[in-house]
Short mmCIF file of N, CA and C in Angstrom, two decimals:
data_model
loop_
_atom_site.label_atom_id
_atom_site.label_comp_id
_atom_site.label_asym_id
_atom_site.label_seq_id
_atom_site.Cartn_x
_atom_site.Cartn_y
_atom_site.Cartn_z
N VAL A 4 46.08 90.19 32.20
CA VAL A 4 45.35 88.96 32.41
C VAL A 4 45.03 88.33 31.06
N GLN A 5 45.23 87.02 30.96
CA GLN A 5 44.90 86.32 29.72
C GLN A 5 43.56 85.60 29.90
N LEU A 6 42.74 85.68 28.87
CA LEU A 6 41.41 85.09 28.93
C LEU A 6 41.29 83.97 27.92
N GLN A 7 40.64 82.89 28.34
CA GLN A 7 40.41 81.75 27.47
C GLN A 7 38.92 81.42 27.46
N ALA A 8 38.28 81.65 26.32
CA ALA A 8 36.86 81.34 26.19
C ALA A 8 36.72 79.95 25.56
N SER A 9 35.72 79.22 26.01
CA SER A 9 35.48 77.89 25.47
C SER A 9 34.01 77.54 25.63
N GLY A 10 33.60 76.43 25.02
CA GLY A 10 32.25 75.92 25.21
C GLY A 10 31.32 76.10 24.02
N GLY A 11 31.78 76.76 22.98
CA GLY A 11 30.95 76.93 21.82
C GLY A 11 30.70 75.63 21.09
N GLY A 12 29.75 75.67 20.15
CA GLY A 12 29.45 74.48 19.39
C GLY A 12 28.19 74.66 18.58
N LEU A 13 27.71 73.55 18.06
CA LEU A 13 26.50 73.53 17.24
C LEU A 13 25.35 72.97 18.08
N VAL A 14 24.24 73.69 18.10
CA VAL A 14 23.08 73.26 18.87
C VAL A 14 21.82 73.59 18.10
N GLN A 15 20.78 72.83 18.33
CA GLN A 15 19.51 73.12 17.68
C GLN A 15 18.78 74.24 18.40
N ALA A 16 17.93 74.92 17.69
CA ALA A 16 17.11 75.97 18.30
C ALA A 16 16.34 75.39 19.49
N GLY A 17 16.30 76.17 20.55
CA GLY A 17 15.68 75.71 21.78
C GLY A 17 16.62 75.02 22.74
N GLY A 18 17.80 74.72 22.28
CA GLY A 18 18.78 74.03 23.10
C GLY A 18 19.58 74.97 23.97
N SER A 19 20.57 74.41 24.64
CA SER A 19 21.38 75.17 25.59
C SER A 19 22.87 74.91 25.36
N LEU A 20 23.66 75.90 25.74
CA LEU A 20 25.11 75.78 25.77
C LEU A 20 25.61 76.57 26.97
N ARG A 21 26.75 76.16 27.51
CA ARG A 21 27.39 76.95 28.55
C ARG A 21 28.80 77.32 28.11
N LEU A 22 29.05 78.60 28.03
CA LEU A 22 30.38 79.10 27.69
C LEU A 22 31.16 79.38 28.98
N SER A 23 32.46 79.21 28.88
CA SER A 23 33.34 79.47 30.02
C SER A 23 34.40 80.49 29.61
N CYS A 24 34.79 81.30 30.56
CA CYS A 24 35.87 82.25 30.37
C CYS A 24 36.80 82.13 31.57
N ALA A 25 37.96 81.57 31.33
CA ALA A 25 38.93 81.35 32.40
C ALA A 25 40.05 82.37 32.31
N ALA A 26 40.48 82.85 33.45
CA ALA A 26 41.57 83.83 33.50
C ALA A 26 42.87 83.16 33.93
N SER A 27 43.95 83.62 33.37
CA SER A 27 45.28 83.19 33.81
C SER A 27 46.17 84.41 33.90
N GLY A 28 47.21 84.29 34.64
CA GLY A 28 48.11 85.42 34.82
C GLY A 28 47.78 86.22 36.06
N ARG A 29 46.52 86.37 36.33
CA ARG A 29 46.06 86.99 37.57
C ARG A 29 44.59 86.66 37.71
N THR A 30 44.06 86.94 38.88
CA THR A 30 42.63 86.68 39.07
C THR A 30 41.82 87.83 38.47
N PHE A 31 40.53 87.60 38.38
CA PHE A 31 39.66 88.66 37.88
C PHE A 31 39.58 89.82 38.86
N SER A 32 39.80 89.54 40.14
CA SER A 32 39.98 90.58 41.15
C SER A 32 38.86 91.62 41.10
N THR A 33 39.18 92.84 40.74
CA THR A 33 38.19 93.92 40.74
C THR A 33 37.57 94.14 39.37
N TYR A 34 37.88 93.28 38.44
CA TYR A 34 37.35 93.46 37.09
C TYR A 34 35.88 93.12 36.96
N THR A 35 35.30 93.63 35.92
CA THR A 35 34.03 93.13 35.40
C THR A 35 34.37 92.23 34.21
N VAL A 36 33.66 91.13 34.10
CA VAL A 36 33.85 90.24 32.96
C VAL A 36 32.61 90.32 32.08
N GLY A 37 32.83 90.64 30.84
CA GLY A 37 31.73 90.79 29.92
C GLY A 37 31.77 89.77 28.80
N TRP A 38 30.60 89.52 28.25
CA TRP A 38 30.48 88.66 27.08
C TRP A 38 29.93 89.52 25.93
N PHE A 39 30.55 89.37 24.79
CA PHE A 39 30.13 90.05 23.58
C PHE A 39 30.01 89.00 22.49
N ARG A 40 29.31 89.36 21.43
CA ARG A 40 29.21 88.44 20.29
C ARG A 40 29.25 89.23 19.00
N GLN A 41 29.70 88.55 17.97
CA GLN A 41 29.78 89.17 16.66
C GLN A 41 29.40 88.15 15.60
N ALA A 42 28.35 88.48 14.89
CA ALA A 42 27.90 87.64 13.79
C ALA A 42 28.52 88.16 12.49
N PRO A 43 28.62 87.33 11.47
CA PRO A 43 29.21 87.76 10.21
C PRO A 43 28.51 89.00 9.65
N GLY A 44 29.29 90.00 9.30
CA GLY A 44 28.74 91.21 8.72
C GLY A 44 28.11 92.16 9.71
N LYS A 45 28.18 91.84 11.00
CA LYS A 45 27.57 92.69 12.02
C LYS A 45 28.63 93.19 12.99
N GLU A 46 28.30 94.24 13.68
CA GLU A 46 29.21 94.77 14.68
C GLU A 46 29.16 93.91 15.95
N ARG A 47 30.22 94.02 16.71
CA ARG A 47 30.27 93.31 17.98
C ARG A 47 29.22 93.91 18.92
N GLU A 48 28.45 93.07 19.58
CA GLU A 48 27.42 93.56 20.46
C GLU A 48 27.54 92.95 21.85
N PHE A 49 27.13 93.73 22.82
CA PHE A 49 27.16 93.32 24.21
C PHE A 49 26.11 92.25 24.47
N VAL A 50 26.46 91.29 25.31
CA VAL A 50 25.53 90.23 25.68
C VAL A 50 25.22 90.28 27.18
N ALA A 51 26.26 90.21 27.99
CA ALA A 51 26.07 90.16 29.45
C ALA A 51 27.39 90.48 30.14
N ALA A 52 27.28 90.87 31.41
CA ALA A 52 28.49 91.16 32.18
C ALA A 52 28.22 90.91 33.66
N ILE A 53 29.29 90.64 34.39
CA ILE A 53 29.18 90.42 35.82
C ILE A 53 30.38 91.03 36.51
N ARG A 54 30.12 91.75 37.58
CA ARG A 54 31.20 92.24 38.42
C ARG A 54 31.78 91.08 39.21
N TRP A 55 33.12 90.89 39.16
CA TRP A 55 33.71 89.80 39.89
C TRP A 55 33.50 89.98 41.39
N SER A 56 33.65 91.20 41.85
CA SER A 56 33.43 91.48 43.26
C SER A 56 32.03 92.04 43.43
N GLY A 57 31.18 91.31 44.08
CA GLY A 57 29.82 91.77 44.32
C GLY A 57 28.78 91.05 43.48
N GLY A 58 29.16 90.71 42.25
CA GLY A 58 28.27 89.91 41.42
C GLY A 58 27.17 90.64 40.69
N SER A 59 27.23 91.97 40.64
CA SER A 59 26.21 92.69 39.87
C SER A 59 26.26 92.26 38.42
N THR A 60 25.10 92.19 37.79
CA THR A 60 25.03 91.72 36.41
C THR A 60 24.31 92.71 35.50
N LEU A 61 24.64 92.62 34.25
CA LEU A 61 24.00 93.39 33.19
C LEU A 61 23.66 92.42 32.07
N TYR A 62 22.54 92.66 31.40
CA TYR A 62 22.16 91.83 30.26
C TYR A 62 21.65 92.71 29.13
N ALA A 63 21.93 92.28 27.92
CA ALA A 63 21.28 92.89 26.78
C ALA A 63 19.81 92.47 26.77
N ASP A 64 18.96 93.35 26.29
CA ASP A 64 17.52 93.03 26.28
C ASP A 64 17.23 91.76 25.48
N SER A 65 18.02 91.54 24.46
CA SER A 65 17.77 90.40 23.57
C SER A 65 18.01 89.05 24.24
N VAL A 66 18.73 89.04 25.36
CA VAL A 66 19.04 87.76 26.00
C VAL A 66 18.45 87.64 27.40
N LYS A 67 17.83 88.70 27.90
CA LYS A 67 17.26 88.65 29.25
C LYS A 67 16.25 87.52 29.37
N GLY A 68 16.36 86.78 30.45
CA GLY A 68 15.45 85.66 30.68
C GLY A 68 15.89 84.38 30.01
N ARG A 69 16.89 84.45 29.13
CA ARG A 69 17.38 83.25 28.45
C ARG A 69 18.83 82.94 28.82
N PHE A 70 19.63 83.96 29.03
CA PHE A 70 21.05 83.79 29.34
C PHE A 70 21.29 84.17 30.79
N THR A 71 22.23 83.47 31.41
CA THR A 71 22.62 83.77 32.79
C THR A 71 24.13 83.79 32.90
N VAL A 72 24.64 84.89 33.43
CA VAL A 72 26.10 85.00 33.65
C VAL A 72 26.39 84.76 35.13
N SER A 73 27.43 83.99 35.40
CA SER A 73 27.79 83.67 36.78
C SER A 73 29.29 83.54 36.90
N ARG A 74 29.78 83.42 38.13
CA ARG A 74 31.22 83.31 38.34
C ARG A 74 31.51 82.20 39.35
N GLU A 75 32.68 81.65 39.27
CA GLU A 75 33.12 80.62 40.20
C GLU A 75 34.51 81.01 40.70
N TYR A 76 34.56 81.44 41.95
CA TYR A 76 35.81 81.94 42.52
C TYR A 76 36.92 80.90 42.47
N ALA A 77 36.61 79.68 42.86
CA ALA A 77 37.64 78.65 42.99
C ALA A 77 38.35 78.38 41.67
N LYS A 78 37.64 78.56 40.57
CA LYS A 78 38.22 78.28 39.25
C LYS A 78 38.57 79.54 38.49
N ASN A 79 38.35 80.69 39.13
CA ASN A 79 38.64 81.96 38.46
C ASN A 79 38.02 81.98 37.06
N THR A 80 36.76 81.61 37.02
CA THR A 80 36.07 81.41 35.74
C THR A 80 34.69 82.06 35.78
N VAL A 81 34.32 82.62 34.66
CA VAL A 81 32.98 83.17 34.46
C VAL A 81 32.27 82.32 33.42
N TYR A 82 31.00 82.09 33.66
CA TYR A 82 30.19 81.27 32.77
C TYR A 82 29.08 82.09 32.13
N LEU A 83 28.69 81.69 30.95
CA LEU A 83 27.50 82.23 30.31
C LEU A 83 26.62 81.04 29.94
N GLN A 84 25.56 80.85 30.74
CA GLN A 84 24.60 79.79 30.46
C GLN A 84 23.58 80.32 29.47
N MET A 85 23.46 79.67 28.33
CA MET A 85 22.58 80.13 27.27
C MET A 85 21.50 79.08 27.05
N ASP A 86 20.28 79.45 27.35
CA ASP A 86 19.12 78.56 27.19
C ASP A 86 18.17 79.12 26.13
N SER A 87 17.28 78.28 25.67
CA SER A 87 16.30 78.68 24.66
C SER A 87 16.98 79.39 23.49
N LEU A 88 18.03 78.80 23.01
CA LEU A 88 18.81 79.43 21.94
C LEU A 88 18.02 79.55 20.66
N LYS A 89 18.30 80.64 19.95
CA LYS A 89 17.64 80.93 18.68
C LYS A 89 18.70 81.03 17.59
N PRO A 90 18.31 80.83 16.33
CA PRO A 90 19.29 81.00 15.25
C PRO A 90 19.97 82.37 15.27
N GLY A 91 19.25 83.38 15.71
CA GLY A 91 19.80 84.72 15.79
C GLY A 91 20.89 84.88 16.84
N ASP A 92 21.05 83.87 17.69
CA ASP A 92 22.13 83.90 18.68
C ASP A 92 23.45 83.40 18.10
N SER A 93 23.43 82.91 16.89
CA SER A 93 24.64 82.39 16.26
C SER A 93 25.65 83.52 16.07
N ALA A 94 26.85 83.29 16.54
CA ALA A 94 27.90 84.31 16.47
C ALA A 94 29.18 83.74 17.08
N VAL A 95 30.24 84.50 16.92
CA VAL A 95 31.45 84.23 17.70
C VAL A 95 31.30 85.00 19.01
N TYR A 96 31.44 84.31 20.10
CA TYR A 96 31.29 84.91 21.43
C TYR A 96 32.67 85.15 22.03
N TYR A 97 32.84 86.35 22.57
CA TYR A 97 34.10 86.77 23.19
C TYR A 97 33.87 87.12 24.65
N CYS A 98 34.83 86.80 25.49
CA CYS A 98 34.79 87.33 26.84
C CYS A 98 35.86 88.40 26.98
N ALA A 99 35.62 89.32 27.89
CA ALA A 99 36.52 90.45 28.08
C ALA A 99 36.51 90.85 29.55
N ALA A 100 37.57 91.47 29.98
CA ALA A 100 37.68 91.92 31.37
C ALA A 100 38.07 93.39 31.40
N GLY A 101 37.46 94.12 32.30
CA GLY A 101 37.78 95.54 32.42
C GLY A 101 36.80 96.24 33.32
N GLY A 102 36.31 97.40 32.87
CA GLY A 102 35.38 98.18 33.67
C GLY A 102 33.96 97.67 33.53
N TYR A 103 33.06 98.30 34.26
CA TYR A 103 31.66 97.84 34.28
C TYR A 103 30.86 98.58 33.24
N GLY A 104 30.20 97.84 32.36
CA GLY A 104 29.37 98.49 31.37
C GLY A 104 29.14 97.60 30.18
N SER A 105 28.41 98.14 29.21
CA SER A 105 28.05 97.37 28.03
C SER A 105 28.82 97.80 26.79
N SER A 106 29.66 98.79 26.92
CA SER A 106 30.44 99.24 25.77
C SER A 106 31.76 98.51 25.70
N PRO A 107 32.17 98.07 24.52
CA PRO A 107 33.46 97.39 24.39
C PRO A 107 34.64 98.25 24.84
N VAL A 108 34.49 99.56 24.80
CA VAL A 108 35.63 100.43 25.09
C VAL A 108 36.05 100.38 26.55
N VAL A 109 35.19 99.91 27.43
CA VAL A 109 35.57 99.88 28.85
C VAL A 109 36.30 98.60 29.22
N TYR A 110 36.44 97.70 28.28
CA TYR A 110 37.10 96.43 28.54
C TYR A 110 38.52 96.46 27.99
N ASP A 111 39.47 96.09 28.83
CA ASP A 111 40.88 96.18 28.48
C ASP A 111 41.46 94.89 27.92
N TYR A 112 40.91 93.77 28.34
CA TYR A 112 41.48 92.48 27.98
C TYR A 112 40.41 91.64 27.27
N TRP A 113 40.83 90.98 26.22
CA TRP A 113 39.91 90.18 25.41
C TRP A 113 40.47 88.79 25.20
N GLY A 114 39.57 87.81 25.24
CA GLY A 114 39.95 86.47 24.89
C GLY A 114 39.69 86.21 23.42
N GLN A 115 40.11 85.05 22.97
CA GLN A 115 39.79 84.66 21.60
C GLN A 115 38.32 84.25 21.58
N GLY A 116 37.72 84.21 20.47
CA GLY A 116 36.31 83.89 20.39
C GLY A 116 36.03 82.41 20.39
N THR A 117 34.79 82.09 20.70
CA THR A 117 34.31 80.71 20.59
C THR A 117 33.02 80.75 19.79
N LEU A 118 32.92 79.89 18.79
CA LEU A 118 31.82 79.95 17.84
C LEU A 118 30.60 79.20 18.34
N VAL A 119 29.47 79.89 18.29
CA VAL A 119 28.18 79.28 18.62
C VAL A 119 27.32 79.30 17.37
N THR A 120 26.82 78.15 16.99
CA THR A 120 25.95 78.03 15.83
C THR A 120 24.65 77.36 16.27
N VAL A 121 23.54 78.06 16.02
CA VAL A 121 22.23 77.54 16.40
C VAL A 121 21.47 77.22 15.11
N SER A 122 21.13 75.99 14.93
CA SER A 122 20.41 75.58 13.72
C SER A 122 18.91 75.61 13.95
N SER A 123 18.19 75.90 12.89
CA SER A 123 16.73 76.00 13.00
C SER A 123 16.07 74.65 12.77
#
């Protein structure tokens, strides 16, 4: 499955962005779709994930209450709604598909990143 992440950009602190992750080649089917981010000089970290079938979600503590992950069957797309953004949320955001969890190792497929920059 090929993944295409989009929706990044520059936003002021307190603002919102919505990232999209679209699949091609096949549907998300039984996969979990996860969002990760990586800031310069830092390791890639888990942000959120959603089971395509059933809709169970996981969130990192740092984004709970501010970010919402959702899916749209008709478009075979997963979204990450990011509200109340902080400068510390600035990073390249990646979507991935694979097993359920917060570790990058359970994800088999990765999209290219989309850059999110939050100004103070």
